[in-house]
Amino acid sequence: MFTGLIQDIGSCSAIGNYKFKIICSSRRGWGRGGRPPVTKDEHQENNSPPTLILPDLDESSQPRTFSTDIVAQLQLGDSVAVDGICLTVEDLLPNGFIASASPETLRRTTLGEEAKPVNLETSLRAGGKIGGHFVTGHVDGIGCLRELVQTAGSWEITFNPPAEFASLWQQQIAPFIVPKGSIAVNGISLTVADCDAAGTWFKTAVIPHTFQTTNLHYLSPGSLVNIEADILGKYAAKFIQSRLNYAGFGESHSSSAADITEDFLTEHGFL
């Protein structure tokens, strides 16, 4: 279980047989409290995302001082959210770790692409702060950044499904997209600022701190992201459906938002 507050940015690359190498970044230059190193074109006038200089993926070439607080606290078997994907630490490196992914995970996520910057968050500890929302690390599907607009005080980012994942999006993500609701994008806890009634797209307003200290800074229109809908919304939907089934409506009952009135909720024990 995670909270969607990113602790660091690293890189992830496939090393074969469903295994991946995750290299964490330098606390002095990346992640919370700093920004990843970028090329000299960072401040170019067209405001296009700068190019990330990834750390060397060969851990033998990295000094031990390159490890971060994340690496220092990791143990074998720990869970780490990598771009919102819950992965298990199978082997420790001086500046990262090795993890495996199942075919199902590869099918539903962006994992497996070439080396890229990834958001990292260690699992929630008992007594830890829940600053975002409950994020399970079980990604529902892939989304696509449709529009990125810088405003006076935030970045407005709109997401929708890529054509090849539209069906999965409609089944697993769209029903749980609601205005002011929570959603995880690449493991980042974000608030839905706007969306359409069908949930075919949603917009978030990202504050500068979050934009700069996560890999949102490196996305551009067309970039693919991992999406996880709010787990509380999923359980609420499941509970309501079970009560409808118990009341004799059955799963085939066709309902709309207009059917859910205060009298209906009172009659079926919700109020």
PDB file of C-alpha atoms in Angstrom:
ATOM      1  CA  MET A   1       0.000   0.000   0.000  1.00  0.00           C
ATOM      2  CA  PHE A   2       1.230   3.473  -0.912  1.00  0.00           C
ATOM      3  CA  THR A   3      -0.002   7.067  -0.649  1.00  0.00           C
ATOM      4  CA  GLY A   4       0.967   8.562  -4.010  1.00  0.00           C
ATOM      5  CA  LEU A   5       3.579  10.958  -2.611  1.00  0.00           C
ATOM      6  CA  ILE A   6       6.700  10.423  -4.702  1.00  0.00           C
ATOM      7  CA  GLN A   7       9.964  10.173  -2.769  1.00  0.00           C
ATOM      8  CA  ASP A   8      12.451  10.050  -5.615  1.00  0.00           C
ATOM      9  CA  ILE A   9      12.980   9.674  -9.348  1.00  0.00           C
ATOM     10  CA  GLY A  10      15.081   6.865 -10.792  1.00  0.00           C
ATOM     11  CA  SER A  11      15.430   4.903 -14.000  1.00  0.00           C
ATOM     12  CA  CYS A  12      14.091   1.503 -14.990  1.00  0.00           C
ATOM     13  CA  SER A  13      15.371  -0.841 -17.690  1.00  0.00           C
ATOM     14  CA  ALA A  14      14.591  -4.404 -18.713  1.00  0.00           C
ATOM     15  CA  ILE A  15      17.350  -6.974 -18.194  1.00  0.00           C
ATOM     16  CA  GLY A  16      15.523 -10.016 -19.598  1.00  0.00           C
ATOM     17  CA  ASN A  17      13.265 -12.824 -18.372  1.00  0.00           C
ATOM     18  CA  TYR A  18      10.644 -10.414 -17.016  1.00  0.00           C
ATOM     19  CA  LYS A  19      13.282  -8.835 -14.772  1.00  0.00           C
ATOM     20  CA  PHE A  20      13.967  -5.129 -14.375  1.00  0.00           C
ATOM     21  CA  LYS A  21      16.762  -3.053 -12.912  1.00  0.00           C
ATOM     22  CA  ILE A  22      15.673   0.045 -11.028  1.00  0.00           C
ATOM     23  CA  ILE A  23      18.413   2.586 -10.354  1.00  0.00           C
ATOM     24  CA  CYS A  24      17.626   5.215  -7.755  1.00  0.00           C
ATOM     25  CA  SER A  25      18.824   8.771  -8.136  1.00  0.00           C
ATOM     26  CA  SER A  26      21.064  11.011  -6.085  1.00  0.00           C
ATOM     27  CA  ARG A  27      19.223  12.654  -3.219  1.00  0.00           C
ATOM     28  CA  ARG A  28      21.384  15.692  -3.760  1.00  0.00           C
ATOM     29  CA  GLY A  29      20.176  16.229  -7.296  1.00  0.00           C
ATOM     30  CA  TRP A  30      16.926  14.376  -7.868  1.00  0.00           C
ATOM     31  CA  GLY A  31      13.565  13.704  -6.341  1.00  0.00           C
ATOM     32  CA  ARG A  32      12.176  15.428  -3.279  1.00  0.00           C
ATOM     33  CA  GLY A  33      14.324  18.467  -2.596  1.00  0.00           C
ATOM     34  CA  GLY A  34      15.990  18.552  -6.018  1.00  0.00           C
ATOM     35  CA  ARG A  35      15.562  18.066  -9.747  1.00  0.00           C
ATOM     36  CA  PRO A  36      17.041  15.524 -12.111  1.00  0.00           C
ATOM     37  CA  PRO A  37      19.934  16.711 -14.270  1.00  0.00           C
ATOM     38  CA  VAL A  38      18.756  17.964 -17.646  1.00  0.00           C
ATOM     39  CA  THR A  39      20.263  19.087 -20.892  1.00  0.00           C
ATOM     40  CA  LYS A  40      21.055  22.724 -21.647  1.00  0.00           C
ATOM     41  CA  ASP A  41      17.845  23.129 -23.631  1.00  0.00           C
ATOM     42  CA  GLU A  42      15.768  23.058 -20.421  1.00  0.00           C
ATOM     43  CA  HIS A  43      14.702  26.684 -20.593  1.00  0.00           C
ATOM     44  CA  GLN A  44      14.112  26.896 -24.310  1.00  0.00           C
ATOM     45  CA  GLU A  45      11.316  29.247 -25.302  1.00  0.00           C
ATOM     46  CA  ASN A  46       8.890  26.628 -26.608  1.00  0.00           C
ATOM     47  CA  ASN A  47       8.570  25.152 -23.083  1.00  0.00           C
ATOM     48  CA  SER A  48       8.975  21.604 -24.384  1.00  0.00           C
ATOM     49  CA  PRO A  49       9.983  19.039 -21.737  1.00  0.00           C
ATOM     50  CA  PRO A  50      13.763  18.906 -21.221  1.00  0.00           C
ATOM     51  CA  THR A  51      15.734  15.776 -21.975  1.00  0.00           C
ATOM     52  CA  LEU A  52      16.534  13.649 -18.936  1.00  0.00           C
ATOM     53  CA  ILE A  53      20.109  12.474 -18.435  1.00  0.00           C
ATOM     54  CA  LEU A  54      19.564   9.035 -16.931  1.00  0.00           C
ATOM     55  CA  PRO A  55      22.060   7.606 -14.458  1.00  0.00           C
ATOM     56  CA  ASP A  56      24.383   4.907 -15.747  1.00  0.00           C
ATOM     57  CA  LEU A  57      22.493   1.625 -15.626  1.00  0.00           C
ATOM     58  CA  ASP A  58      25.650  -0.303 -14.756  1.00  0.00           C
ATOM     59  CA  GLU A  59      25.687  -0.286 -10.958  1.00  0.00           C
ATOM     60  CA  SER A  60      29.381  -1.187 -10.902  1.00  0.00           C
ATOM     61  CA  SER A  61      30.233   2.217 -12.334  1.00  0.00           C
ATOM     62  CA  GLN A  62      28.310   4.118  -9.672  1.00  0.00           C
ATOM     63  CA  PRO A  63      29.902   5.250  -6.403  1.00  0.00           C
ATOM     64  CA  ARG A  64      28.186   3.993  -3.288  1.00  0.00           C
ATOM     65  CA  THR A  65      27.491   7.570  -2.257  1.00  0.00           C
ATOM     66  CA  PHE A  66      25.043   7.710  -5.182  1.00  0.00           C
ATOM     67  CA  SER A  67      22.488   5.653  -3.228  1.00  0.00           C
ATOM     68  CA  THR A  68      19.508   7.406  -1.657  1.00  0.00           C
ATOM     69  CA  ASP A  69      17.393   7.199   1.447  1.00  0.00           C
ATOM     70  CA  ILE A  70      15.178   4.757  -0.457  1.00  0.00           C
ATOM     71  CA  VAL A  71      18.041   2.343  -1.088  1.00  0.00           C
ATOM     72  CA  ALA A  72      19.320   2.655   2.475  1.00  0.00           C
ATOM     73  CA  GLN A  73      16.017   1.457   3.925  1.00  0.00           C
ATOM     74  CA  LEU A  74      15.276  -1.332   1.433  1.00  0.00           C
ATOM     75  CA  GLN A  75      15.316  -5.005   2.374  1.00  0.00           C
ATOM     76  CA  LEU A  76      14.696  -8.122   0.301  1.00  0.00           C
ATOM     77  CA  GLY A  77      10.967  -8.679  -0.140  1.00  0.00           C
ATOM     78  CA  ASP A  78      10.028  -5.027   0.308  1.00  0.00           C
ATOM     79  CA  SER A  79       7.442  -3.430  -1.962  1.00  0.00           C
ATOM     80  CA  VAL A  80       8.301  -0.350  -3.999  1.00  0.00           C
ATOM     81  CA  ALA A  81       5.987   1.559  -6.329  1.00  0.00           C
ATOM     82  CA  VAL A  82       7.795   2.113  -9.638  1.00  0.00           C
ATOM     83  CA  ASP A  83       5.734   4.549 -11.708  1.00  0.00           C
ATOM     84  CA  GLY A  84       2.760   3.348  -9.671  1.00  0.00           C
ATOM     85  CA  ILE A  85       3.484  -0.362 -10.179  1.00  0.00           C
ATOM     86  CA  CYS A  86       3.974  -2.374  -7.007  1.00  0.00           C
ATOM     87  CA  LEU A  87       7.170  -4.384  -7.447  1.00  0.00           C
ATOM     88  CA  THR A  88       9.000  -6.644  -4.990  1.00  0.00           C
ATOM     89  CA  VAL A  89      12.685  -6.180  -4.215  1.00  0.00           C
ATOM     90  CA  GLU A  90      14.379  -9.451  -5.240  1.00  0.00           C
ATOM     91  CA  ASP A  91      17.983  -8.332  -5.143  1.00  0.00           C
ATOM     92  CA  LEU A  92      19.707  -5.248  -3.764  1.00  0.00           C
ATOM     93  CA  LEU A  93      22.226  -3.135  -5.694  1.00  0.00           C
ATOM     94  CA  PRO A  94      24.483  -0.372  -4.349  1.00  0.00           C
ATOM     95  CA  ASN A  95      22.163   2.202  -5.899  1.00  0.00           C
ATOM     96  CA  GLY A  96      18.956   0.330  -6.662  1.00  0.00           C
ATOM     97  CA  PHE A  97      17.329  -3.071  -6.849  1.00  0.00           C
ATOM     98  CA  ILE A  98      16.143  -5.869  -9.132  1.00  0.00           C
ATOM     99  CA  ALA A  99      12.464  -6.772  -9.501  1.00  0.00           C
ATOM    100  CA  SER A 100      10.332  -9.072 -11.656  1.00  0.00           C
ATOM    101  CA  ALA A 101       6.995  -8.430 -13.354  1.00  0.00           C
ATOM    102  CA  SER A 102       4.319 -10.851 -14.501  1.00  0.00           C
ATOM    103  CA  PRO A 103       2.918 -10.922 -18.052  1.00  0.00           C
ATOM    104  CA  GLU A 104      -0.304  -9.404 -16.648  1.00  0.00           C
ATOM    105  CA  THR A 105       1.644  -6.459 -15.254  1.00  0.00           C
ATOM    106  CA  LEU A 106       3.424  -5.938 -18.561  1.00  0.00           C
ATOM    107  CA  ARG A 107       0.086  -6.043 -20.389  1.00  0.00           C
ATOM    108  CA  ARG A 108      -1.550  -3.387 -18.221  1.00  0.00           C
ATOM    109  CA  THR A 109       1.355  -0.998 -17.648  1.00  0.00           C
ATOM    110  CA  THR A 110       4.110   0.917 -19.402  1.00  0.00           C
ATOM    111  CA  LEU A 111       6.751  -1.306 -17.817  1.00  0.00           C
ATOM    112  CA  GLY A 112       9.049  -2.804 -20.414  1.00  0.00           C
ATOM    113  CA  GLU A 113       9.701   0.331 -22.426  1.00  0.00           C
ATOM    114  CA  GLU A 114      13.269   1.514 -22.924  1.00  0.00           C
ATOM    115  CA  ALA A 115      15.109   3.116 -19.995  1.00  0.00           C
ATOM    116  CA  LYS A 116      13.139   6.076 -18.723  1.00  0.00           C
ATOM    117  CA  PRO A 117      12.673   8.193 -15.594  1.00  0.00           C
ATOM    118  CA  VAL A 118      10.313   6.554 -13.092  1.00  0.00           C
ATOM    119  CA  ASN A 119       8.677   7.740  -9.895  1.00  0.00           C
ATOM    120  CA  LEU A 120       9.623   5.814  -6.756  1.00  0.00           C
ATOM    121  CA  GLU A 121       7.789   5.405  -3.460  1.00  0.00           C
ATOM    122  CA  THR A 122       8.378   2.885  -0.691  1.00  0.00           C
ATOM    123  CA  SER A 123       5.398   1.187   0.939  1.00  0.00           C
ATOM    124  CA  LEU A 124       3.400   2.854   3.695  1.00  0.00           C
ATOM    125  CA  ARG A 125       4.563   1.988   7.203  1.00  0.00           C
ATOM    126  CA  ALA A 126       2.258   1.724  10.199  1.00  0.00           C
ATOM    127  CA  GLY A 127       1.978   5.181  11.699  1.00  0.00           C
ATOM    128  CA  GLY A 128       3.170   6.849   8.518  1.00  0.00           C
ATOM    129  CA  LYS A 129       1.516   9.936   7.073  1.00  0.00           C
ATOM    130  CA  ILE A 130      -1.160   9.432   4.431  1.00  0.00           C
ATOM    131  CA  GLY A 131      -0.610  12.645   2.548  1.00  0.00           C
ATOM    132  CA  GLY A 132      -2.218  11.585  -0.737  1.00  0.00           C
ATOM    133  CA  HIS A 133      -4.735   8.751  -0.978  1.00  0.00           C
ATOM    134  CA  PHE A 134      -4.628   4.966  -0.740  1.00  0.00           C
ATOM    135  CA  VAL A 135      -2.699   3.674  -3.769  1.00  0.00           C
ATOM    136  CA  THR A 136      -2.398  -0.106  -4.089  1.00  0.00           C
ATOM    137  CA  GLY A 137       0.183  -0.225  -6.858  1.00  0.00           C
ATOM    138  CA  HIS A 138      -2.147  -2.416  -8.930  1.00  0.00           C
ATOM    139  CA  VAL A 139      -2.403  -0.417 -12.137  1.00  0.00           C
ATOM    140  CA  ASP A 140      -5.746  -0.588 -13.943  1.00  0.00           C
ATOM    141  CA  GLY A 141      -4.548   0.438 -17.363  1.00  0.00           C
ATOM    142  CA  ILE A 142      -2.589   2.807 -19.561  1.00  0.00           C
ATOM    143  CA  GLY A 143      -3.519   6.405 -20.279  1.00  0.00           C
ATOM    144  CA  CYS A 144      -2.179   8.996 -22.685  1.00  0.00           C
ATOM    145  CA  LEU A 145      -1.284  12.615 -21.992  1.00  0.00           C
ATOM    146  CA  ARG A 146      -3.517  14.580 -24.332  1.00  0.00           C
ATOM    147  CA  GLU A 147      -2.767  18.178 -23.344  1.00  0.00           C
ATOM    148  CA  LEU A 148      -0.279  19.992 -21.111  1.00  0.00           C
ATOM    149  CA  VAL A 149      -0.969  23.650 -20.346  1.00  0.00           C
ATOM    150  CA  GLN A 150       1.006  25.887 -18.002  1.00  0.00           C
ATOM    151  CA  THR A 151      -1.120  28.412 -16.093  1.00  0.00           C
ATOM    152  CA  ALA A 152      -0.192  31.117 -13.603  1.00  0.00           C
ATOM    153  CA  GLY A 153      -0.137  28.739 -10.632  1.00  0.00           C
ATOM    154  CA  SER A 154      -0.226  25.182 -11.948  1.00  0.00           C
ATOM    155  CA  TRP A 155       0.070  22.803 -14.858  1.00  0.00           C
ATOM    156  CA  GLU A 156      -3.258  21.597 -16.259  1.00  0.00           C
ATOM    157  CA  ILE A 157      -2.754  18.112 -17.669  1.00  0.00           C
ATOM    158  CA  THR A 158      -5.450  16.181 -19.536  1.00  0.00           C
ATOM    159  CA  PHE A 159      -5.402  12.413 -19.981  1.00  0.00           C
ATOM    160  CA  ASN A 160      -7.449  10.028 -22.106  1.00  0.00           C
ATOM    161  CA  PRO A 161      -7.026   6.414 -23.256  1.00  0.00           C
ATOM    162  CA  PRO A 162      -4.841   5.447 -26.212  1.00  0.00           C
ATOM    163  CA  ALA A 163      -6.942   3.862 -28.943  1.00  0.00           C
ATOM    164  CA  GLU A 164      -5.571   0.373 -28.287  1.00  0.00           C
ATOM    165  CA  PHE A 165      -6.480   0.569 -24.581  1.00  0.00           C
ATOM    166  CA  ALA A 166      -9.846   2.336 -24.896  1.00  0.00           C
ATOM    167  CA  SER A 167     -11.909  -0.765 -24.082  1.00  0.00           C
ATOM    168  CA  LEU A 168      -9.911  -1.567 -20.943  1.00  0.00           C
ATOM    169  CA  TRP A 169     -10.118   2.075 -19.854  1.00  0.00           C
ATOM    170  CA  GLN A 170     -13.915   2.098 -20.175  1.00  0.00           C
ATOM    171  CA  GLN A 171     -14.212  -1.055 -18.070  1.00  0.00           C
ATOM    172  CA  GLN A 172     -11.565  -0.524 -15.391  1.00  0.00           C
ATOM    173  CA  ILE A 173     -11.010   3.243 -15.100  1.00  0.00           C
ATOM    174  CA  ALA A 174     -13.866   5.349 -16.507  1.00  0.00           C
ATOM    175  CA  PRO A 175     -16.531   4.268 -13.937  1.00  0.00           C
ATOM    176  CA  PHE A 176     -14.387   5.598 -11.087  1.00  0.00           C
ATOM    177  CA  ILE A 177     -13.428   8.994 -12.510  1.00  0.00           C
ATOM    178  CA  VAL A 178     -15.411  11.688 -10.699  1.00  0.00           C
ATOM    179  CA  PRO A 179     -14.832  15.436 -10.224  1.00  0.00           C
ATOM    180  CA  LYS A 180     -12.668  16.118  -7.149  1.00  0.00           C
ATOM    181  CA  GLY A 181     -11.991  12.409  -6.812  1.00  0.00           C
ATOM    182  CA  SER A 182      -8.555  10.851  -6.427  1.00  0.00           C
ATOM    183  CA  ILE A 183      -6.612   9.086  -9.144  1.00  0.00           C
ATOM    184  CA  ALA A 184      -3.012   7.875  -9.416  1.00  0.00           C
ATOM    185  CA  VAL A 185      -0.986   8.769 -12.527  1.00  0.00           C
ATOM    186  CA  ASN A 186       2.440   7.100 -12.645  1.00  0.00           C
ATOM    187  CA  GLY A 187       1.966   6.538  -8.931  1.00  0.00           C
ATOM    188  CA  ILE A 188       1.310  10.219  -8.168  1.00  0.00           C
ATOM    189  CA  SER A 189      -1.761  11.003  -6.093  1.00  0.00           C
ATOM    190  CA  LEU A 190      -3.708  13.584  -8.102  1.00  0.00           C
ATOM    191  CA  THR A 191      -7.156  15.172  -7.886  1.00  0.00           C
ATOM    192  CA  VAL A 192      -9.548  15.103 -10.833  1.00  0.00           C
ATOM    193  CA  ALA A 193     -10.193  18.779 -11.615  1.00  0.00           C
ATOM    194  CA  ASP A 194     -12.543  18.069 -14.518  1.00  0.00           C
ATOM    195  CA  CYS A 195     -13.857  15.154 -16.555  1.00  0.00           C
ATOM    196  CA  ASP A 196     -16.720  14.211 -18.804  1.00  0.00           C
ATOM    197  CA  ALA A 197     -19.710  12.247 -17.524  1.00  0.00           C
ATOM    198  CA  ALA A 198     -18.589   9.050 -19.254  1.00  0.00           C
ATOM    199  CA  GLY A 199     -15.077   9.230 -17.835  1.00  0.00           C
ATOM    200  CA  THR A 200     -13.456   9.125 -21.275  1.00  0.00           C
ATOM    201  CA  TRP A 201     -10.993  11.858 -20.227  1.00  0.00           C
ATOM    202  CA  PHE A 202      -9.974  13.757 -17.128  1.00  0.00           C
ATOM    203  CA  LYS A 203      -7.948  16.841 -16.256  1.00  0.00           C
ATOM    204  CA  THR A 204      -5.719  17.446 -13.249  1.00  0.00           C
ATOM    205  CA  ALA A 205      -4.251  20.702 -11.937  1.00  0.00           C
ATOM    206  CA  VAL A 206      -0.703  19.989 -10.771  1.00  0.00           C
ATOM    207  CA  ILE A 207       1.139  22.407  -8.490  1.00  0.00           C
ATOM    208  CA  PRO A 208       4.693  23.405  -9.480  1.00  0.00           C
ATOM    209  CA  HIS A 209       6.306  21.362  -6.664  1.00  0.00           C
ATOM    210  CA  THR A 210       4.676  18.126  -7.796  1.00  0.00           C
ATOM    211  CA  PHE A 211       5.386  18.893 -11.438  1.00  0.00           C
ATOM    212  CA  GLN A 212       9.080  19.526 -10.803  1.00  0.00           C
ATOM    213  CA  THR A 213       9.754  16.636  -8.392  1.00  0.00           C
ATOM    214  CA  THR A 214       8.065  13.843 -10.375  1.00  0.00           C
ATOM    215  CA  ASN A 215       8.475  12.555 -13.908  1.00  0.00           C
ATOM    216  CA  LEU A 216       5.466  14.604 -15.021  1.00  0.00           C
ATOM    217  CA  HIS A 217       8.123  17.172 -15.886  1.00  0.00           C
ATOM    218  CA  TYR A 218       9.340  14.940 -18.701  1.00  0.00           C
ATOM    219  CA  LEU A 219       6.008  14.086 -20.308  1.00  0.00           C
ATOM    220  CA  SER A 220       4.660  15.586 -23.497  1.00  0.00           C
ATOM    221  CA  PRO A 221       1.477  15.055 -25.537  1.00  0.00           C
ATOM    222  CA  GLY A 222       1.363  11.420 -26.565  1.00  0.00           C
ATOM    223  CA  SER A 223       3.307  10.122 -23.562  1.00  0.00           C
ATOM    224  CA  LEU A 224       1.869   6.970 -21.987  1.00  0.00           C
ATOM    225  CA  VAL A 225       1.224   6.763 -18.239  1.00  0.00           C
ATOM    226  CA  ASN A 226       0.009   4.230 -15.696  1.00  0.00           C
ATOM    227  CA  ILE A 227      -3.454   4.863 -14.282  1.00  0.00           C
ATOM    228  CA  GLU A 228      -4.917   3.459 -11.067  1.00  0.00           C
ATOM    229  CA  ALA A 229      -8.476   4.365 -10.087  1.00  0.00           C
ATOM    230  CA  ASP A 230      -9.331   5.028  -6.455  1.00  0.00           C
ATOM    231  CA  ILE A 231      -9.646   1.733  -4.552  1.00  0.00           C
ATOM    232  CA  LEU A 232     -12.314   3.211  -2.260  1.00  0.00           C
ATOM    233  CA  GLY A 233     -14.478   3.964  -5.295  1.00  0.00           C
ATOM    234  CA  LYS A 234     -14.084   0.380  -6.476  1.00  0.00           C
ATOM    235  CA  TYR A 235     -15.199  -1.025  -3.132  1.00  0.00           C
ATOM    236  CA  ALA A 236     -18.138   1.396  -2.961  1.00  0.00           C
ATOM    237  CA  ALA A 237     -19.287   0.339  -6.435  1.00  0.00           C
ATOM    238  CA  LYS A 238     -18.938  -3.340  -5.497  1.00  0.00           C
ATOM    239  CA  PHE A 239     -20.912  -2.833  -2.305  1.00  0.00           C
ATOM    240  CA  ILE A 240     -23.724  -0.969  -4.024  1.00  0.00           C
ATOM    241  CA  GLN A 241     -23.953  -3.611  -6.757  1.00  0.00           C
ATOM    242  CA  SER A 242     -24.153  -6.387  -4.170  1.00  0.00           C
ATOM    243  CA  ARG A 243     -26.976  -4.556  -2.396  1.00  0.00           C
ATOM    244  CA  LEU A 244     -28.784  -4.109  -5.704  1.00  0.00           C
ATOM    245  CA  ASN A 245     -28.416  -7.843  -6.359  1.00  0.00           C
ATOM    246  CA  TYR A 246     -29.713  -8.611  -2.858  1.00  0.00           C
ATOM    247  CA  ALA A 247     -32.701  -6.321  -3.487  1.00  0.00           C
ATOM    248  CA  GLY A 248     -33.565  -8.355  -6.555  1.00  0.00           C
ATOM    249  CA  PHE A 249     -32.355  -6.050  -9.278  1.00  0.00           C
ATOM    250  CA  GLY A 250     -29.550  -8.378 -10.397  1.00  0.00           C
ATOM    251  CA  GLU A 251     -26.489  -7.472 -12.392  1.00  0.00           C
ATOM    252  CA  SER A 252     -28.555  -6.960 -15.514  1.00  0.00           C
ATOM    253  CA  HIS A 253     -30.493  -4.105 -13.918  1.00  0.00           C
ATOM    254  CA  SER A 254     -30.092  -1.032 -16.057  1.00  0.00           C
ATOM    255  CA  SER A 255     -29.705   2.056 -13.899  1.00  0.00           C
ATOM    256  CA  SER A 256     -28.532   5.615 -14.274  1.00  0.00           C
ATOM    257  CA  ALA A 257     -27.572   8.394 -11.907  1.00  0.00           C
ATOM    258  CA  ALA A 258     -31.214   9.511 -11.955  1.00  0.00           C
ATOM    259  CA  ASP A 259     -32.244   6.182 -10.383  1.00  0.00           C
ATOM    260  CA  ILE A 260     -30.101   6.800  -7.296  1.00  0.00           C
ATOM    261  CA  THR A 261     -32.305   9.122  -5.250  1.00  0.00           C
ATOM    262  CA  GLU A 262     -32.356   9.812  -1.518  1.00  0.00           C
ATOM    263  CA  ASP A 263     -35.500   7.666  -1.202  1.00  0.00           C
ATOM    264  CA  PHE A 264     -33.770   4.823  -3.066  1.00  0.00           C
ATOM    265  CA  LEU A 265     -30.730   4.974  -0.777  1.00  0.00           C
ATOM    266  CA  THR A 266     -32.940   5.076   2.326  1.00  0.00           C
ATOM    267  CA  GLU A 267     -35.076   2.165   1.147  1.00  0.00           C
ATOM    268  CA  HIS A 268     -32.041  -0.044   0.560  1.00  0.00           C
ATOM    269  CA  GLY A 269     -30.248   0.806   3.772  1.00  0.00           C
ATOM    270  CA  PHE A 270     -27.620   3.262   2.574  1.00  0.00           C
ATOM    271  CA  LEU A 271     -29.042   6.153   4.639  1.00  0.00           C
TER     272      LEU A 271
END
